[in-house]
Short mmCIF file of C-alpha atoms in Angstrom, two decimals:
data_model
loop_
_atom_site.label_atom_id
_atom_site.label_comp_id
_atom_site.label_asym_id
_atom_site.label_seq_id
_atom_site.Cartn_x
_atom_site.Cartn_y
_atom_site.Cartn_z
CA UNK A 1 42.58 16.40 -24.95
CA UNK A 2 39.54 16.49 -22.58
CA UNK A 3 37.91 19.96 -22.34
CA UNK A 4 38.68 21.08 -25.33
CA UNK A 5 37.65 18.32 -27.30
CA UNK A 6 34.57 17.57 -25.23
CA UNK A 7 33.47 21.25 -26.10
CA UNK A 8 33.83 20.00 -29.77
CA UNK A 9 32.12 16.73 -29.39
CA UNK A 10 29.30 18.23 -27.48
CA UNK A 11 28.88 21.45 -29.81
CA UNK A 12 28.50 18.66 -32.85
CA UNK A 13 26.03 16.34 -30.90
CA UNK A 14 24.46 18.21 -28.50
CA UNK A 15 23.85 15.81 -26.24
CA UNK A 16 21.32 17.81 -23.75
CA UNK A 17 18.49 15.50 -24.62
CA UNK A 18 17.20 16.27 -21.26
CA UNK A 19 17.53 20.16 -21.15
CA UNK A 20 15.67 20.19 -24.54
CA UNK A 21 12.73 17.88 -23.47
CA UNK A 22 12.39 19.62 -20.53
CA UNK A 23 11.95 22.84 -22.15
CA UNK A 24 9.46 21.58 -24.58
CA UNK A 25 7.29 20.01 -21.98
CA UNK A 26 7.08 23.44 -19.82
CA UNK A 27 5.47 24.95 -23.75
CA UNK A 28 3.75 21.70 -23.90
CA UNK A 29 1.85 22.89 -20.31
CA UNK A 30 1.01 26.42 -21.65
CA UNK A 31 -0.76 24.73 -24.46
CA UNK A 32 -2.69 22.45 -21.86
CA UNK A 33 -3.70 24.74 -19.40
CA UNK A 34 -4.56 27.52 -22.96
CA UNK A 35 -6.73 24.57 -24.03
CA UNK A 36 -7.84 24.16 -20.25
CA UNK A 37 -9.19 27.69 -19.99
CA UNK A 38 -11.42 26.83 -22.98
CA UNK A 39 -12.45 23.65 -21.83
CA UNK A 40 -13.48 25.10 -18.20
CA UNK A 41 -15.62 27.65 -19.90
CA UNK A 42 -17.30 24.97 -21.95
CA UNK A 43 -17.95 22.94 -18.48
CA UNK A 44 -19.49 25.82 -16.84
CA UNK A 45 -21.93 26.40 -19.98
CA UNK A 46 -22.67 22.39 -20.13
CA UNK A 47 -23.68 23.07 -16.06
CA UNK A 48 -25.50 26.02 -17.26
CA UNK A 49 -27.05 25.03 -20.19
CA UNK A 50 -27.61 20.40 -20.10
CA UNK A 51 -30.20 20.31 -22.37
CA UNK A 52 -29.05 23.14 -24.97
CA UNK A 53 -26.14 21.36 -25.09
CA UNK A 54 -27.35 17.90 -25.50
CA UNK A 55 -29.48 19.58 -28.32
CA UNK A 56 -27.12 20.99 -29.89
CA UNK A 57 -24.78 17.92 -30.18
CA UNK A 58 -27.15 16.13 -32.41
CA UNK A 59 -26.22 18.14 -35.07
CA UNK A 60 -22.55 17.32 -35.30
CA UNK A 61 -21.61 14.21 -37.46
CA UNK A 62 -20.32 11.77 -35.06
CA UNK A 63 -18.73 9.40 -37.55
CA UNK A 64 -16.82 11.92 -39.03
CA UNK A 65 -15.28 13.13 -35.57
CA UNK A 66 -14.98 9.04 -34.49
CA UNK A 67 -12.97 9.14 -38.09
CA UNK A 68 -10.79 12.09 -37.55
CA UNK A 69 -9.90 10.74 -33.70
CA UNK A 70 -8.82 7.58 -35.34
CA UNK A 71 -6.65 9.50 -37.91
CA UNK A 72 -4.87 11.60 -35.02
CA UNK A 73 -4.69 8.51 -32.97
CA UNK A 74 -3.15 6.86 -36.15
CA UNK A 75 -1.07 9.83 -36.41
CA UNK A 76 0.34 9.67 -33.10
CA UNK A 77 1.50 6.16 -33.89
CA UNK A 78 3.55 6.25 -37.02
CA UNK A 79 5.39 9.80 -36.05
CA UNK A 80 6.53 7.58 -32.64
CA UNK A 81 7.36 4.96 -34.85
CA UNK A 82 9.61 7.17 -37.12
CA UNK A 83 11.75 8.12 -34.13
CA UNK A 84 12.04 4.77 -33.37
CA UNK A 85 13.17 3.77 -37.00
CA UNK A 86 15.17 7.15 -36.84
CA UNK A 87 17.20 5.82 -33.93
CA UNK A 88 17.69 2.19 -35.08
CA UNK A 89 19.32 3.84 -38.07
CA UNK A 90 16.68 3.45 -40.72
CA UNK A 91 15.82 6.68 -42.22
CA UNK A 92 14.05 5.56 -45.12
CA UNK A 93 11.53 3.72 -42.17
CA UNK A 94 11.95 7.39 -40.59
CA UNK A 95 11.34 9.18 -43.66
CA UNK A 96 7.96 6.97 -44.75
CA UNK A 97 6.66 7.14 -41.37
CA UNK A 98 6.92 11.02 -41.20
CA UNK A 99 5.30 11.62 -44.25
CA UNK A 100 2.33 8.95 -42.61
CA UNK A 101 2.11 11.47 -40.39
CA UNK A 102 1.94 14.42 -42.40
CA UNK A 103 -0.57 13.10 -44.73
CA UNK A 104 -2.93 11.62 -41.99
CA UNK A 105 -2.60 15.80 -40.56
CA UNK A 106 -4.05 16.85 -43.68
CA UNK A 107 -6.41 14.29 -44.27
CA UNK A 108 -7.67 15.29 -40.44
CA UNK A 109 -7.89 19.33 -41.62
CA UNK A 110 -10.01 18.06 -45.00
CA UNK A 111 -12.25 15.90 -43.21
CA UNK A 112 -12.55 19.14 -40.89
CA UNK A 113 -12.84 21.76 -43.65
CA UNK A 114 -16.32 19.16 -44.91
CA UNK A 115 -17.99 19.13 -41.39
CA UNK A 116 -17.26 22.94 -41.17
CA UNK A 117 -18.87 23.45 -44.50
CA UNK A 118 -21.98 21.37 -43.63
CA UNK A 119 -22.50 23.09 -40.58
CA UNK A 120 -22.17 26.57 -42.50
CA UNK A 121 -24.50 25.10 -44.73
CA UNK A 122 -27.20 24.68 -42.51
CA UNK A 123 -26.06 28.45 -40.78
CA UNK A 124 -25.02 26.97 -37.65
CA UNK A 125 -22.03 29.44 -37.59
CA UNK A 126 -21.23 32.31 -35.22
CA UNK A 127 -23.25 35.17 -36.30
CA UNK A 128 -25.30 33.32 -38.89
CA UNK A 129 -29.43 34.72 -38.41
CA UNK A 130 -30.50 30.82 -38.22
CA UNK A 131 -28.06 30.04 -35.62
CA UNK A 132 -29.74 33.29 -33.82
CA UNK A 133 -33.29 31.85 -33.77
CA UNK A 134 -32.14 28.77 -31.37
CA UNK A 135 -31.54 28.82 -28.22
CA UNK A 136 -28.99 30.50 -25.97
CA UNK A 137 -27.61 27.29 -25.04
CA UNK A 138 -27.35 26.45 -28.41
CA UNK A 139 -25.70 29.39 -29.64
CA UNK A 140 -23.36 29.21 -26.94
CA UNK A 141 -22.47 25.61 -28.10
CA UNK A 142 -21.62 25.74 -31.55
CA UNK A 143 -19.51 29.68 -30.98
CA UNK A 144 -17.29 27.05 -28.15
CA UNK A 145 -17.47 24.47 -30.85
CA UNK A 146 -15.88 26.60 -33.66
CA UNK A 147 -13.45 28.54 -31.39
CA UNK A 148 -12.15 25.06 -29.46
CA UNK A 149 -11.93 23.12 -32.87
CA UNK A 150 -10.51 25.99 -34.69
CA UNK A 151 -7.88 26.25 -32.20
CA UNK A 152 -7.03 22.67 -32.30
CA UNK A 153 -7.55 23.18 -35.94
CA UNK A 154 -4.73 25.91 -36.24
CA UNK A 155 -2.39 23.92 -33.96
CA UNK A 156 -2.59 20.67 -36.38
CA UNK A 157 -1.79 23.15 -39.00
CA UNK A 158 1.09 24.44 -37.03
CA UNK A 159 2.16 20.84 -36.37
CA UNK A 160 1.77 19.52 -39.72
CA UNK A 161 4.31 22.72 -40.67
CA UNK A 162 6.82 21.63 -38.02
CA UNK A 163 6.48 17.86 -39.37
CA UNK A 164 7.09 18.70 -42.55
CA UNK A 165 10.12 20.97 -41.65
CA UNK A 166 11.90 17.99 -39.93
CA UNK A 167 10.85 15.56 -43.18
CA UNK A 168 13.27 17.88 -45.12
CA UNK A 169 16.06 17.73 -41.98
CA UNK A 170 16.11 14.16 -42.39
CA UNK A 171 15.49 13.54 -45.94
CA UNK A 172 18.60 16.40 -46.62
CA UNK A 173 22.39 15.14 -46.49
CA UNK A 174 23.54 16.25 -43.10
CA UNK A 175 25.46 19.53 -43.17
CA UNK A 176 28.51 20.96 -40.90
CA UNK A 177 29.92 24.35 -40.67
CA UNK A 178 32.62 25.19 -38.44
CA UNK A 179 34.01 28.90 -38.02
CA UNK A 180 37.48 29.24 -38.64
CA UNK A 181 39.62 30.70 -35.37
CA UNK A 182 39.25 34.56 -34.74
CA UNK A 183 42.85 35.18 -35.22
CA UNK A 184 43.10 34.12 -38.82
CA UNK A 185 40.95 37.59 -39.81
CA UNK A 186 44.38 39.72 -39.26
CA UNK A 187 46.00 37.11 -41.21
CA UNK A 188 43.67 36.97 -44.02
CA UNK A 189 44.00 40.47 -44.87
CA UNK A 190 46.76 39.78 -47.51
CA UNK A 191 44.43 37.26 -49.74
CA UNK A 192 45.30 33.40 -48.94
CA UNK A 193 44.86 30.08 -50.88
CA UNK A 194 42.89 27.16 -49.66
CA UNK A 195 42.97 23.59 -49.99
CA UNK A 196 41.87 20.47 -48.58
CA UNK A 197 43.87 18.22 -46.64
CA UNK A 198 43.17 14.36 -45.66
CA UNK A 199 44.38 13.51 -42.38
CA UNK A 200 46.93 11.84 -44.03
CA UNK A 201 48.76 15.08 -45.28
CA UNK A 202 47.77 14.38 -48.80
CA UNK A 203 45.81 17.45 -50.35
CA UNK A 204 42.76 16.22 -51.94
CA UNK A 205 40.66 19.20 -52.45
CA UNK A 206 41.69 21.89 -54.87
CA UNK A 207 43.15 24.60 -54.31
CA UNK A 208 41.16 28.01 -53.90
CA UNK A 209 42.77 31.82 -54.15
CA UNK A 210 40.85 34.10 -51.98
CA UNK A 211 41.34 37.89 -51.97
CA UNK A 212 41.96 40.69 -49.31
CA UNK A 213 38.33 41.57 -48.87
CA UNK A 214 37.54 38.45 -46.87
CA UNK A 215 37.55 38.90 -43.52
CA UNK A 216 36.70 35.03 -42.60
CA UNK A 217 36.15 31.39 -43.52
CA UNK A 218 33.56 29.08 -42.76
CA UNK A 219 34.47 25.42 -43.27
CA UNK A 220 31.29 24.08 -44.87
CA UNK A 221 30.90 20.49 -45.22
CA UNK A 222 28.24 18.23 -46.60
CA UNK A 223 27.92 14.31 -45.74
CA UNK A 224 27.22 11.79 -48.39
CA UNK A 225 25.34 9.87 -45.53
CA UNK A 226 24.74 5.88 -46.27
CA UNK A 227 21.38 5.66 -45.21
CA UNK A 228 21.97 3.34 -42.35
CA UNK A 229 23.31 6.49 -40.62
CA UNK A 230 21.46 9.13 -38.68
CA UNK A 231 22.61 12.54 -37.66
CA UNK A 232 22.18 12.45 -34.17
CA UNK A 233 21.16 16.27 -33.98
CA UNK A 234 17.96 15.44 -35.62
CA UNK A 235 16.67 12.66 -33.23
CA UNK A 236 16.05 15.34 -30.60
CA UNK A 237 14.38 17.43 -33.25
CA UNK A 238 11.72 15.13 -34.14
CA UNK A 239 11.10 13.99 -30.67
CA UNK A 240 10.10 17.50 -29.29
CA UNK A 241 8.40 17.86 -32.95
CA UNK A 242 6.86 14.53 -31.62
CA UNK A 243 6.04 15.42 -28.35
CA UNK A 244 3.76 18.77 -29.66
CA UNK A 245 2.05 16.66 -32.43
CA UNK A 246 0.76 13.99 -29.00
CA UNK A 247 -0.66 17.35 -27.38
CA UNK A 248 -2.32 18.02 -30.36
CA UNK A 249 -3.70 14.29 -29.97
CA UNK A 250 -4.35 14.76 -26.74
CA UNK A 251 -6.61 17.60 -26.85
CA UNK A 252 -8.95 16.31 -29.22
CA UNK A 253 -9.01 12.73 -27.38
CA UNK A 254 -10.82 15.34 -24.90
CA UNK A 255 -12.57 17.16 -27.84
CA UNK A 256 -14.17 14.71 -29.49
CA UNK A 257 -16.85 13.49 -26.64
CA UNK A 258 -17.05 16.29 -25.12
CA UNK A 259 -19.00 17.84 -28.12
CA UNK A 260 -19.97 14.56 -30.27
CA UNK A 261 -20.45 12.14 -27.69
CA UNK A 262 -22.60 14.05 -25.22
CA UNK A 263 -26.23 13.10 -27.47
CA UNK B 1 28.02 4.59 -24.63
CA UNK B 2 26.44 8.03 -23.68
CA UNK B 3 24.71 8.45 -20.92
CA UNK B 4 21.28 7.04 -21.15
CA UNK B 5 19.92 10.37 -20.46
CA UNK B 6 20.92 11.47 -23.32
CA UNK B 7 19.36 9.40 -25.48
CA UNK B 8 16.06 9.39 -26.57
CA UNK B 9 13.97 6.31 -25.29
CA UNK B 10 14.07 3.14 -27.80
CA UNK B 11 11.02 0.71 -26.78
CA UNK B 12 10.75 -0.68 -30.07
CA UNK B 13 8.09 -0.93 -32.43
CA UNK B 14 5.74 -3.47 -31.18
CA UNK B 15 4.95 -1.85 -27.66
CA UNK B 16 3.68 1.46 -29.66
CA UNK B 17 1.48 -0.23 -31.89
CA UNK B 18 0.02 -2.37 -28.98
CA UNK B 19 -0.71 1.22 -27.45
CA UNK B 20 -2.23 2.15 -30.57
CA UNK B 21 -4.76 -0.53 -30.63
CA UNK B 22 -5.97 -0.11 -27.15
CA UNK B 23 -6.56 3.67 -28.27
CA UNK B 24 -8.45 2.49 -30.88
CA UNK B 25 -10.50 0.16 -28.81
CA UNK B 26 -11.11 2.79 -26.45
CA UNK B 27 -12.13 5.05 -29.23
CA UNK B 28 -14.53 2.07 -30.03
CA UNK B 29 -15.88 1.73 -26.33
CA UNK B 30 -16.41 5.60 -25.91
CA UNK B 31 -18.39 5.89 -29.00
CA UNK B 32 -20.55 2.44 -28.26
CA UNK B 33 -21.02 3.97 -24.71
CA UNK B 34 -22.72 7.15 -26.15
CA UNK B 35 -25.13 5.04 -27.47
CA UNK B 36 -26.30 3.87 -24.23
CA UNK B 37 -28.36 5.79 -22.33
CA UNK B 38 -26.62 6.03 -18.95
CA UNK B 39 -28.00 9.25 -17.92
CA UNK B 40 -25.24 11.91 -15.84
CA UNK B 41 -23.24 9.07 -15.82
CA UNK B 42 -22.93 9.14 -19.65
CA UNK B 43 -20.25 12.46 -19.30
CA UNK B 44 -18.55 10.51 -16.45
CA UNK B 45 -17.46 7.19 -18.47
CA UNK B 46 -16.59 9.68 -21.76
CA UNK B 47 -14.27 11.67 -19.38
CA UNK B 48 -12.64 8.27 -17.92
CA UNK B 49 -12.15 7.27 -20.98
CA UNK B 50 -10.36 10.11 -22.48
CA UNK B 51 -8.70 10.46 -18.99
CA UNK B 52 -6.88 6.34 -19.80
CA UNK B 53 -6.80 7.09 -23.43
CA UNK B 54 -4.11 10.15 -22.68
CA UNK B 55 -2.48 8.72 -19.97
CA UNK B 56 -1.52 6.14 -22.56
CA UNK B 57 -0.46 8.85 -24.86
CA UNK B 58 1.27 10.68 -22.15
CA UNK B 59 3.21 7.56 -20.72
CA UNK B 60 4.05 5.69 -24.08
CA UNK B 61 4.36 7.81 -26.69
CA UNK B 62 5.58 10.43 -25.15
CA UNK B 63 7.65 8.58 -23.38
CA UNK B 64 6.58 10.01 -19.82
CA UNK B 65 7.24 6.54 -18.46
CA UNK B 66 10.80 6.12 -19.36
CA UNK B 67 12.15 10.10 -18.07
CA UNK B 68 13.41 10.98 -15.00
CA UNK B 69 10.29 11.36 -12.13
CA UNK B 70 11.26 14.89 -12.79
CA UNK B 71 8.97 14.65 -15.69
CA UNK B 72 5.88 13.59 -14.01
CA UNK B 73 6.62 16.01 -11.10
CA UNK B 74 5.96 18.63 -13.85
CA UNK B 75 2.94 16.80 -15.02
CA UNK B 76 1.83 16.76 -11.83
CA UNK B 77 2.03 20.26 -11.11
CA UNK B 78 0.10 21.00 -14.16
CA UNK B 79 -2.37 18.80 -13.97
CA UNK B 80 -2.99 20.00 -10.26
CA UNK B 81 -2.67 23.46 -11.57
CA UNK B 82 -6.23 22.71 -13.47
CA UNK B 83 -7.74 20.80 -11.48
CA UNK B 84 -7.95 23.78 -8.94
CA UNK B 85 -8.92 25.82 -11.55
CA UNK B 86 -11.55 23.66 -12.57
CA UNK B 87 -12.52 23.14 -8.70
CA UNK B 88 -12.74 26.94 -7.72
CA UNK B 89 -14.62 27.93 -11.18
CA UNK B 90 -17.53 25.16 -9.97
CA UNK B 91 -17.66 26.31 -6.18
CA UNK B 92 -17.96 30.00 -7.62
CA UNK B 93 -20.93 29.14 -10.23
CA UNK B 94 -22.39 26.30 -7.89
CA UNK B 95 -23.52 28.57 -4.86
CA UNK B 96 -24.33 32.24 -7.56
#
């Protein structure tokens, strides 16, 4: 028994929760201290340039960035709550909360894509000539603006992507495939038949002529999950999915007054 | 079971939505703070505030609380990381 069927176990659950977090937090820190490079060159303008700056923030529509923080923060809370209905067994709570999530992503990249337009509007983007007749400051400013919240812009895009890839890992039946032993390809070379066996020796599957060009079998099976259930594979999926879309947060907890609060 | 390592952390559902709603006061408080004229202080209280509002995200939601202190040694190391960063960018541009 033991080694052998713990190499099975674990290569069907891997169970390295740890490992994986772990791994995800040391990307997690790239993206903080990538974000912190950007947010040390906007402090060292701010010391450079108070009253540009203060200027400048006028123009940005707090409400709208009070809204969108409130949509992330929102965000943040139902894709926590779907691991937690993901791990009490309730997909469909799983499922609902996911897509939550996804929807509040967009709804934070559309409320973006309005203030973006309004500011391009007014040509208070990077190169526009009106932008050019203010201040350095104020140039400055709104160039950090559009390159910080574009960033964080392309990173909820990224996340909303990721989010939506584990809605369909959870929402599809849960799939196995197992490699049949290395030894069988010599064997195979004569064409074989295959059938399906219950573990009580009766064959229930039907039965399946292969030829001599096959050189190996994959066992492919798909579950007809009852909902209740989980596939434990997935839980460590969507919690490192999790963990990215909370640095997302996290940055523009950080974002928002620095450039809408400072007025 | 399996070793509780190995599982991810299940708080249940009312403890996250209580951390929700403080975020959202805090949300409340930073915006009705920018209001106020504190002067330099203004950027100070913003900064604290975003400083508790992700160390609630940090510990609760992502679960920083319930890992192994290895975890927060990482943080730590981080964090510390930009902090002198931040530090040795300011004495450089504070005595140009």
């Amino acid at each position: 028994m033991s080694s052998h069927t713990d190499a099975l176990v674990a290569h069907k659950h891997p169970s390295d929760f740890e490992g994986a977090k772990i791994a995800m937090w040391l990307f997690l820190f790239t993206e903080i201290l990538l974000f912190g490079g950007l947010f040390i060159l906007y402090a060292v303008y701010r010391f450079l340039y108070p009253v540009d700056f203060h200027n400048a923030a006028i123009e940005l529509n707090t409400a709208l960035g009070a809204t969108n923080t409130l949509v992330l923060l929102t965000s943040s809370l139902t894709v926590v709550l779907s691991i937690e209905a993901l791990q009490r067994g309730n997909r469909k709570l799983s499922l609902w909360m996911l897509g939550l999530t996804i929807l509040c992503a967009l709804a934070f990249l559309v409320i973006k894509y309005f203030e973006w337009s309004a500011k391009f509007h007014h040509g208070l983007y990077p190169g526009a000539e009106e932008l050019l007749t203010h201040s350095n400051g104020e140039v400055i400013f709104f160039n950090m603006y559009y390159a910080m919240t574009g960033l964080h812009g392309v990173h909820v895009l990224v996340g909303m992507a990721i989010l939506s890839g584990m809605f369909y890992f959870i929402a599809r039946k849960p799939v196995d495939k197992e490699r049949m032993g290395f030894d069988i390809i010599e064997r195979l070379r004569g064409g074989a038949h295959l059938a399906v066996v219950a573990d009580n020796g009766n064959e229930i599957g039907k039965v399946l002529e292969i030829d001599d060009k096959v050189r190996n079998i994959d066992i492919k099976v798909t579950y007809e999950m009852v909902p209740e259930k989980y596939d434990p594979r997935n839980l460590i999926k969507l919690e490192n999915s999790a963990l990215y879309w909370h640095i997302v947060d996290v940055i523009w907890i950080f974002l928002f007054p620095l450039f809408y609060l400072i007025t | 079971m399996q070793d509780h390592h190995n599982e991810v952390h299940s708080l249940g559902y009312g403890i996250y939505i209580l951390v929700w709603i403080s975020l959202v006061v805090f949300t409340g408080v930073t915006v009705a703070v920018a209001g106020v004229d504190l002067k330099a202080l203004t950027i100070t209280v913003a900064l604290l505030v975003a400083a508790v509002k992700s160390t609630l995200v940090f510990m609760y939601f992502m679960h920083i609380k319930y890992e192994p202190l290895l975890f927060r040694v990482m943080l730590a190391v981080c964090m510390i990381t930009f902090l002198i960063f931040i530090g040795l960018t300011f004495f450089d541009i504070s005595f140009r």
